Short mmCIF file of C-alpha atoms in Angstrom, two decimals:
data_model
loop_
_atom_site.label_atom_id
_atom_site.label_comp_id
_atom_site.label_asym_id
_atom_site.label_seq_id
_atom_site.Cartn_x
_atom_site.Cartn_y
_atom_site.Cartn_z
CA MET A 1 340.02 178.70 106.27
CA ALA A 2 338.10 175.50 105.48
CA ASP A 3 334.36 175.98 105.81
CA PRO A 4 332.19 174.00 106.12
CA VAL A 5 334.05 171.08 107.67
CA PHE A 6 332.42 167.64 107.52
CA VAL A 7 333.50 165.26 110.29
CA HIS A 8 332.68 161.59 109.64
CA ILE A 9 332.89 159.79 112.99
CA GLY A 10 332.12 156.21 111.91
CA PRO A 11 331.39 153.91 113.73
CA PRO A 12 333.58 150.97 112.62
CA LYS A 13 332.14 148.35 110.29
CA THR A 14 329.63 150.79 108.78
CA GLY A 15 331.38 151.15 105.43
CA THR A 16 334.04 153.47 106.81
CA THR A 17 337.00 151.77 105.12
CA TYR A 18 335.21 151.80 101.77
CA LEU A 19 334.22 155.46 102.07
CA GLN A 20 337.71 156.50 103.13
CA ALA A 21 339.21 154.59 100.20
CA VAL A 22 336.87 156.39 97.79
CA LEU A 23 337.67 159.76 99.35
CA TRP A 24 341.41 159.24 99.22
CA SER A 25 341.61 157.68 95.74
CA ASN A 26 339.53 160.59 94.39
CA ARG A 27 341.34 163.27 96.35
CA ALA A 28 342.41 165.17 93.23
CA ALA A 29 338.95 165.01 91.65
CA LEU A 30 337.35 166.22 94.86
CA LYS A 31 339.86 169.05 95.11
CA ASP A 32 338.91 170.09 91.59
CA GLN A 33 335.33 170.32 92.87
CA GLY A 34 336.49 172.49 95.76
CA VAL A 35 336.44 169.81 98.49
CA LEU A 36 339.61 169.13 100.48
CA VAL A 37 340.56 165.72 101.88
CA PRO A 38 343.45 166.80 104.13
CA GLY A 39 346.52 164.72 104.88
CA ARG A 40 349.74 163.64 103.23
CA SER A 41 348.80 159.94 103.10
CA PRO A 42 345.79 157.71 103.83
CA VAL A 43 346.96 157.24 107.44
CA SER A 44 347.31 160.95 108.17
CA GLN A 45 343.79 161.35 109.50
CA PHE A 46 344.17 158.22 111.64
CA HIS A 47 347.32 159.64 113.20
CA ALA A 48 345.55 162.97 113.73
CA THR A 49 342.70 161.17 115.49
CA VAL A 50 345.12 159.30 117.76
CA ASP A 51 346.79 162.62 118.60
CA LEU A 52 343.44 164.35 119.27
CA LEU A 53 341.94 161.66 121.49
CA GLU A 54 345.22 160.33 122.94
CA ARG A 55 343.86 156.90 122.13
CA ASP A 56 346.19 154.52 120.29
CA PRO A 57 344.32 151.28 119.47
CA MET A 58 346.91 150.26 116.87
CA ARG A 59 349.90 151.01 119.12
CA VAL A 60 351.58 153.12 116.43
CA GLY A 61 353.47 155.20 119.02
CA THR A 62 353.39 158.85 119.99
CA GLU A 63 356.64 159.47 118.11
CA ARG A 64 354.63 159.02 114.89
CA THR A 65 351.42 160.75 115.93
CA ALA A 66 352.44 163.67 118.17
CA GLY A 67 351.36 166.96 116.58
CA SER A 68 349.41 165.25 113.78
CA TRP A 69 346.13 166.99 114.66
CA ASP A 70 347.82 170.40 114.48
CA VAL A 71 349.35 169.51 111.11
CA LEU A 72 345.85 168.66 109.85
CA LEU A 73 344.52 171.94 111.24
CA ASP A 74 347.25 173.89 109.44
CA GLU A 75 346.15 172.39 106.14
CA LEU A 76 342.52 173.22 106.87
CA GLN A 77 343.42 176.80 107.80
CA ALA A 78 345.16 177.25 104.44
CA TRP A 79 342.13 175.98 102.47
CA ASP A 80 339.21 178.07 101.28
CA GLY A 81 336.16 175.85 100.90
CA PRO A 82 334.62 172.59 102.17
CA ALA A 83 336.77 169.87 103.75
CA ILE A 84 336.11 166.33 104.97
CA ILE A 85 337.71 164.46 107.90
CA SER A 86 336.85 160.79 108.27
CA HIS A 87 337.91 158.22 110.81
CA GLU A 88 335.85 155.77 112.82
CA ASN A 89 337.91 156.30 115.98
CA LEU A 90 336.48 159.83 116.21
CA GLY A 91 333.35 158.13 117.53
CA TYR A 92 335.24 157.32 120.73
CA ALA A 93 335.31 161.02 121.68
CA ASP A 94 333.56 162.15 124.82
CA GLY A 95 331.91 165.56 125.13
CA GLU A 96 335.06 167.39 126.21
CA GLN A 97 337.17 165.93 123.42
CA ALA A 98 334.54 166.62 120.76
CA ASP A 99 334.13 170.22 121.96
CA ARG A 100 337.89 170.77 121.88
CA ALA A 101 338.07 169.36 118.36
CA LYS A 102 335.21 171.52 117.06
CA LEU A 103 336.74 174.66 118.56
CA SER A 104 340.11 173.88 116.99
CA LEU A 105 338.52 173.59 113.53
CA LYS A 106 337.49 177.28 113.69
CA ALA A 107 334.83 176.72 111.03
CA LYS A 108 331.52 178.56 111.10
CA HIS A 109 329.71 175.47 109.84
CA ILE A 110 330.61 172.01 111.15
CA HIS A 111 328.66 168.99 109.93
CA ILE A 112 328.77 165.59 111.64
CA ILE A 113 328.26 162.42 109.59
CA PHE A 114 327.29 159.20 111.38
CA THR A 115 327.02 156.02 109.31
CA ALA A 116 324.58 153.53 110.84
CA ARG A 117 324.22 149.81 110.12
CA GLU A 118 322.08 146.93 111.30
CA PHE A 119 323.64 145.17 114.31
CA SER A 120 323.52 141.64 112.91
CA ARG A 121 326.08 142.83 110.37
CA ILE A 122 328.17 144.97 112.72
CA VAL A 123 328.52 142.47 115.58
CA PRO A 124 330.18 139.56 113.70
CA ALA A 125 332.42 142.01 111.86
CA MET A 126 333.54 143.55 115.14
CA TRP A 127 334.14 140.09 116.63
CA GLN A 128 336.37 139.24 113.70
CA GLU A 129 338.18 142.55 114.06
CA ARG A 130 338.93 141.64 117.67
CA LEU A 131 340.30 138.30 116.48
CA LYS A 132 342.53 140.12 113.99
CA ASN A 133 343.86 142.12 116.92
CA ARG A 134 344.82 138.89 118.77
CA ALA A 135 341.71 138.45 120.97
CA ASP A 136 340.63 134.86 121.65
CA ASP A 137 336.93 135.26 122.53
CA THR A 138 334.57 132.60 121.27
CA TRP A 139 331.51 133.90 119.45
CA HIS A 140 329.37 132.97 122.44
CA ASP A 141 331.70 134.79 124.85
CA TYR A 142 331.71 137.86 122.62
CA LEU A 143 327.91 138.03 122.59
CA ASP A 144 327.86 137.62 126.36
CA GLY A 145 330.34 140.47 126.59
CA LEU A 146 328.04 142.74 124.56
CA LYS A 147 325.29 141.90 127.02
CA GLY A 148 327.54 142.79 129.95
CA LEU A 149 327.98 139.16 130.99
CA GLY A 150 331.47 138.47 129.72
CA GLY A 151 335.02 139.20 130.75
CA TRP A 152 335.51 142.24 128.52
CA LYS A 153 333.81 145.61 128.79
CA PRO A 154 331.64 146.70 125.83
CA LYS A 155 331.45 150.35 126.91
CA ALA A 156 333.44 151.67 123.94
CA PHE A 157 331.40 149.57 121.48
CA TRP A 158 328.07 150.90 122.72
CA HIS A 159 329.45 154.44 123.06
CA GLN A 160 330.11 154.39 119.34
CA ASN A 161 327.14 152.41 118.14
CA THR A 162 324.15 153.55 120.19
CA GLY A 163 324.55 157.30 120.01
CA ALA A 164 326.72 158.48 122.93
CA GLY A 165 329.59 159.41 120.63
CA LEU A 166 327.14 160.89 118.15
CA LEU A 167 325.59 163.13 120.79
CA ALA A 168 329.04 164.25 121.99
CA TRP A 169 329.82 165.57 118.52
CA ALA A 170 326.29 166.88 117.88
CA ALA A 171 326.23 169.03 121.04
CA GLY A 172 325.75 172.70 120.17
CA LEU A 173 325.10 172.08 116.47
CA PRO A 174 321.80 172.59 114.64
CA PRO A 175 320.15 169.19 113.99
CA GLU A 176 320.21 169.77 110.25
CA GLN A 177 324.03 169.75 110.45
CA VAL A 178 324.06 166.24 111.93
CA HIS A 179 323.60 163.65 109.19
CA ILE A 180 322.74 159.98 109.69
CA VAL A 181 323.70 157.94 106.63
CA THR A 182 322.29 154.43 106.81
CA VAL A 183 324.21 151.55 105.26
CA PRO A 184 322.01 149.94 102.58
CA PRO A 185 320.87 146.35 103.21
CA SER A 186 322.44 143.35 101.49
CA GLY A 187 321.56 143.21 97.82
CA ALA A 188 321.54 146.98 97.33
CA PRO A 189 323.70 148.52 94.57
CA PRO A 190 327.32 148.55 95.78
CA THR A 191 327.71 152.29 95.16
CA LEU A 192 324.55 153.34 97.03
CA LEU A 193 326.39 154.03 100.29
CA TRP A 194 328.82 156.35 98.49
CA GLU A 195 325.96 158.09 96.70
CA ARG A 196 324.27 158.80 100.03
CA PHE A 197 327.52 160.00 101.58
CA ALA A 198 328.38 162.19 98.58
CA SER A 199 324.98 163.88 98.75
CA VAL A 200 325.84 165.07 102.26
CA ILE A 201 329.21 166.59 101.38
CA GLY A 202 327.77 168.13 98.23
CA VAL A 203 329.67 166.40 95.44
CA ASP A 204 328.47 164.59 92.34
CA PRO A 205 329.04 160.88 93.15
CA SER A 206 329.41 160.00 89.47
CA THR A 207 332.59 162.10 89.23
CA CYS A 208 334.44 159.75 91.58
CA ASN A 209 335.83 156.30 90.90
CA THR A 210 334.32 153.78 93.33
CA ASP A 211 336.33 150.80 92.09
CA VAL A 212 338.55 150.66 95.17
CA PRO A 213 340.10 147.64 96.94
CA ARG A 214 338.03 146.10 99.72
CA SER A 215 340.58 145.62 102.50
CA ASN A 216 338.30 144.31 105.26
CA GLU A 217 337.64 140.82 103.94
CA SER A 218 335.46 138.70 106.19
CA LEU A 219 336.60 135.39 107.61
CA GLY A 220 334.46 132.30 107.51
CA VAL A 221 333.40 130.12 110.42
CA VAL A 222 336.39 127.77 110.28
CA GLU A 223 338.90 130.53 109.61
CA SER A 224 337.64 132.55 112.58
CA ALA A 225 337.93 129.50 114.83
CA PHE A 226 341.48 128.82 113.64
CA LEU A 227 342.57 132.43 114.21
CA ARG A 228 341.06 132.38 117.70
CA ARG A 229 342.99 129.24 118.58
CA PHE A 230 346.14 130.64 117.04
CA ASN A 231 345.85 133.77 119.18
CA SER A 232 345.60 131.65 122.30
CA ALA A 233 348.71 129.70 121.37
CA ALA A 234 350.74 132.70 120.13
CA ALA A 235 350.12 135.17 122.94
CA ASP A 236 353.85 135.84 123.28
CA VAL A 237 354.35 136.89 119.66
CA ASP A 238 355.57 140.48 119.41
CA TRP A 239 352.76 142.84 118.41
CA ASP A 240 354.66 144.40 115.49
CA ALA A 241 355.34 140.92 114.08
CA TYR A 242 351.72 139.89 114.65
CA ARG A 243 350.36 143.01 112.98
CA ALA A 244 352.61 142.63 109.93
CA HIS A 245 352.32 138.89 109.36
CA VAL A 246 348.97 137.88 110.87
CA LYS A 247 346.63 140.87 110.82
CA HIS A 248 347.79 142.36 107.53
CA PHE A 249 348.76 139.18 105.68
CA LEU A 250 347.56 135.87 107.09
CA ALA A 251 344.01 136.99 107.88
CA PRO A 252 343.16 138.95 104.69
CA GLN A 253 345.44 137.27 102.14
CA VAL A 254 345.25 133.62 103.21
CA LEU A 255 342.36 132.84 105.57
CA ALA A 256 339.85 135.18 103.91
CA GLN A 257 340.72 133.72 100.49
CA ARG A 258 340.18 130.04 101.30
CA GLU A 259 337.89 128.21 98.91
CA ASP A 260 334.63 126.75 100.21
CA SER A 261 334.75 129.02 103.25
CA ILE A 262 331.50 128.91 105.22
CA ARG A 263 330.25 132.45 105.67
CA ILE A 264 329.24 133.47 109.18
CA SER A 265 325.47 133.63 109.38
CA VAL A 266 324.06 135.11 112.57
CA ARG A 267 320.95 133.37 113.79
CA PRO A 268 318.07 135.70 114.76
CA ASP A 269 317.92 134.21 118.25
CA GLU A 270 321.57 135.13 118.76
CA ILE A 271 321.13 138.77 117.89
CA SER A 272 317.51 139.51 118.82
CA SER A 273 318.46 140.51 122.36
CA LEU A 274 320.55 143.33 120.90
CA THR A 275 317.77 144.86 118.80
CA GLU A 276 316.74 146.97 121.78
CA ARG A 277 320.03 148.79 121.37
CA ALA A 278 319.14 149.51 117.74
CA ARG A 279 315.79 150.91 118.84
CA GLU A 280 317.60 153.18 121.32
CA LEU A 281 319.74 154.56 118.52
CA ILE A 282 316.73 155.13 116.27
CA GLU A 283 314.89 156.90 119.06
CA THR A 284 317.92 159.12 119.71
CA ILE A 285 318.10 160.07 116.04
CA ARG A 286 314.40 160.80 115.72
CA SER A 287 314.06 162.69 118.98
CA HIS A 288 316.88 165.06 118.05
CA GLY A 289 315.60 165.64 114.54
CA PHE A 290 318.85 164.76 112.83
CA ASP A 291 319.00 164.65 109.04
CA VAL A 292 318.53 161.06 107.85
CA VAL A 293 319.89 159.94 104.48
CA GLY A 294 318.55 156.45 103.88
CA ASP A 295 316.05 154.41 105.88
CA LEU A 296 316.19 153.96 109.66
CA ASP A 297 314.07 150.82 109.37
CA ASP A 298 317.11 149.10 107.89
CA LEU A 299 318.72 149.24 111.32
CA THR A 300 316.26 146.76 112.83
CA SER A 301 315.75 144.37 109.92
CA LEU A 302 317.12 141.03 111.08
CA PRO A 303 318.53 138.64 108.48
CA ALA A 304 316.33 135.91 107.13
CA PRO A 305 316.66 132.55 108.89
CA ALA A 306 319.52 130.52 107.49
CA ASP A 307 318.92 127.46 105.34
CA PRO A 308 318.78 124.54 107.82
CA ASP A 309 321.02 122.53 105.48
CA GLN A 310 323.67 125.25 105.58
CA ALA A 311 323.14 126.58 109.10
CA ARG A 312 326.27 126.35 111.16
CA ALA A 313 326.90 127.18 114.80
CA ILE A 314 329.80 129.63 114.69
CA ASP A 315 331.68 128.03 117.58
CA ASP A 316 331.06 124.49 116.33
CA VAL A 317 334.38 123.83 114.54
CA GLY A 318 336.15 120.51 114.96
CA ASP A 319 339.88 119.86 115.22
CA ASP A 320 340.02 118.34 111.72
CA GLU A 321 338.59 121.52 110.14
CA ALA A 322 340.92 123.73 112.16
CA LEU A 323 343.84 121.49 111.15
CA LYS A 324 343.07 121.96 107.44
CA ALA A 325 342.96 125.70 107.96
CA SER A 326 346.30 125.52 109.77
CA PHE A 327 347.86 123.69 106.79
CA ASP A 328 346.67 126.47 104.48
CA ALA A 329 347.96 129.06 106.95
CA VAL A 330 351.41 127.46 107.08
CA ALA A 331 351.54 127.17 103.29
CA GLY A 332 350.54 130.82 102.97
CA LEU A 333 353.14 131.96 105.48
CA VAL A 334 355.85 129.90 103.77
CA ALA A 335 354.97 131.51 100.45
CA HIS A 336 354.95 134.88 102.18
CA SER A 337 358.38 134.19 103.66
CA GLU A 338 359.68 133.20 100.23
CA ASP A 339 358.33 136.43 98.76
CA LEU A 340 360.07 138.38 101.50
CA ARG A 341 363.30 136.44 100.92
CA ARG A 342 363.24 137.15 97.20
CA ALA A 343 362.43 140.78 97.86
CA ARG A 344 365.43 141.00 100.18
CA GLN A 345 367.62 139.32 97.55
CA GLU A 346 366.41 141.74 94.89
CA GLN A 347 367.00 144.63 97.24
CA ALA A 348 370.49 143.36 98.06
CA ALA A 349 371.27 142.96 94.35
CA ALA A 350 369.95 146.43 93.61
CA THR A 351 372.03 147.83 96.48
CA LYS A 352 375.12 146.02 95.19
CA GLU A 353 374.57 147.38 91.68
CA ALA A 354 373.97 150.88 93.03
CA ARG A 355 377.23 150.68 95.00
CA ARG A 356 379.09 149.47 91.88
CA GLU A 357 377.69 152.35 89.85
CA LEU A 358 378.64 154.74 92.65
CA ARG A 359 382.23 153.43 92.68
CA GLU A 360 382.37 153.76 88.89
CA ALA A 361 381.02 157.30 89.10
CA ARG A 362 383.61 158.17 91.74
CA ARG A 363 386.39 156.75 89.53
CA HIS A 364 385.24 158.87 86.59
CA LEU A 365 385.01 161.87 88.89
CA ASP A 366 388.59 161.33 90.09
CA GLU A 367 389.73 161.10 86.45
CA LEU A 368 387.93 164.32 85.62
CA ARG A 369 389.50 166.01 88.63
CA ALA A 370 392.98 164.88 87.49
CA VAL A 371 392.33 166.22 84.00
CA ASN A 372 391.09 169.45 85.55
CA ARG A 373 394.24 169.78 87.64
CA ARG A 374 396.48 169.22 84.55
CA LEU A 375 394.52 171.80 82.60
CA HIS A 376 394.97 174.34 85.40
CA VAL A 377 398.73 173.69 85.49
CA ARG A 378 399.00 174.16 81.74
CA LEU A 379 396.83 177.25 81.88
CA ASP A 380 399.01 178.77 84.61
CA ALA A 381 402.15 177.98 82.57
CA ALA A 382 400.63 179.54 79.46
CA GLU A 383 399.68 182.65 81.38
CA ASN A 384 403.28 182.95 82.68
CA VAL A 385 404.65 182.61 79.15
CA LEU A 386 402.27 185.29 77.93
CA GLU A 387 403.20 187.60 80.80
CA HIS A 388 406.95 187.13 80.13
CA SER A 389 406.47 187.66 76.41
CA ALA A 390 404.54 190.84 76.99
CA LEU A 391 407.23 192.09 79.41
CA ARG A 392 410.00 191.39 76.89
CA ARG A 393 408.17 193.23 74.18
CA ALA A 394 407.56 196.22 76.43
CA LEU A 395 411.21 196.36 77.54
CA SER A 396 412.44 196.04 73.99
CA ARG A 397 410.31 198.93 72.87
CA PHE A 398 411.50 201.03 75.83
CA ALA A 399 415.16 200.05 75.31
CA ARG A 400 415.09 201.23 71.75
CA ARG A 401 414.30 204.68 73.08
CA HIS A 402 416.56 204.76 76.14
CA ALA A 403 420.01 203.16 76.50
CA TRP A 404 419.70 202.63 80.27
CA ALA A 405 416.44 200.78 79.70
CA GLY A 406 418.30 198.33 77.47
CA ARG A 407 420.64 197.51 80.29
CA LEU A 408 417.68 197.07 82.66
CA ARG A 409 416.04 194.72 80.17
CA ASP A 410 419.15 192.58 79.89
CA THR A 411 419.40 192.41 83.69
CA VAL A 412 415.76 191.32 84.07
CA LEU A 413 416.02 188.71 81.36
CA ARG A 414 419.22 187.35 82.87
CA ARG A 415 417.62 187.08 86.30
CA ASN A 416 414.63 185.34 84.82
CA ARG A 417 416.98 182.75 83.38
CA THR A 418 419.46 182.32 86.24
CA GLY A 419 417.70 183.70 89.36
CA PRO A 420 418.70 186.73 91.48
CA ASP A 421 422.37 187.74 91.88
CA PRO A 422 423.55 186.43 95.26
CA SER A 423 425.50 189.66 95.83
#
């Protein structure tokens, strides 16, 4: 049985994707060190989380996720040593769900890992994530929503980011088994977050390769505005098509790669009203005596004021700029369509060749079967000849000793040649 079990509950946009990529790409190396990262593929723990919480933000469908948590538990039960589960959606759990999950783990020692980040970096990233999931909030509307003034409810966001989800998982555990890993500020060594995380799960960070793809590329000001407008105009697009071609291709592979993109820079006056939430989280952590790996002061350090020459209101994007982004988007989607067309052609050609080879193999097999049948016929004939020859020799030997046997031999041989006497 896995023990201890480390449960990393996020929240989103606190380096979770990077940490999960490091964990999964180094799964074999970690296993050699005695640490299990359970699951058959990188999405296994996501599916298990959906199954546990009955919360499906990606609309993957219960037919793909039902029973996934139990499958994960089976792997943990068969393992002897530490194990790590990591998914940011675990931070959505309420007290009842977290208690049920901890009981199902059956481990004597459960450790909770909460990665914390300064809100001026989380908030724009979460806004962009909403855009990638076809929301059409302006930046201003999104901030109003976080303050409880907008048309969407921020309950889940604050549940994850200000400690409610953390306390749900921490309930009943010693404070030293609840670890707060702070995300280093901008300019820190890129591997520092992993080093802090690895120190909690008890592995040597230098034994793991941290050169992993960064899949959550940020969009710039213009690109975010274009995607927001696109979402408004394409509300009827099927979700599966949107997810495949917009969320997982257009946004990261085209919009996030545009040259001269203006990075989103949050002004202090835009985010200062949210710093009270950060102070609430810090107070929760300190009052409960949780283990802190990093510096809690990083959670309230606002970014330096932007250069006035480069400052840009996030919602201030003109039609001409959005039009240029749309041209790039169309060009990217056309290239994407051409890649898909060529892939289909290559697949069709490969299928055609495979079918030709299969027909050829079947023809050879039929020839071999025909040869086999002829060989069996010849073998049967040879066996008959041998049997008849042996019978003749036996009768001849017997006939030489007994006259009546000679007559019997002649009768048998005659019948073999002409068939039985009709009389």
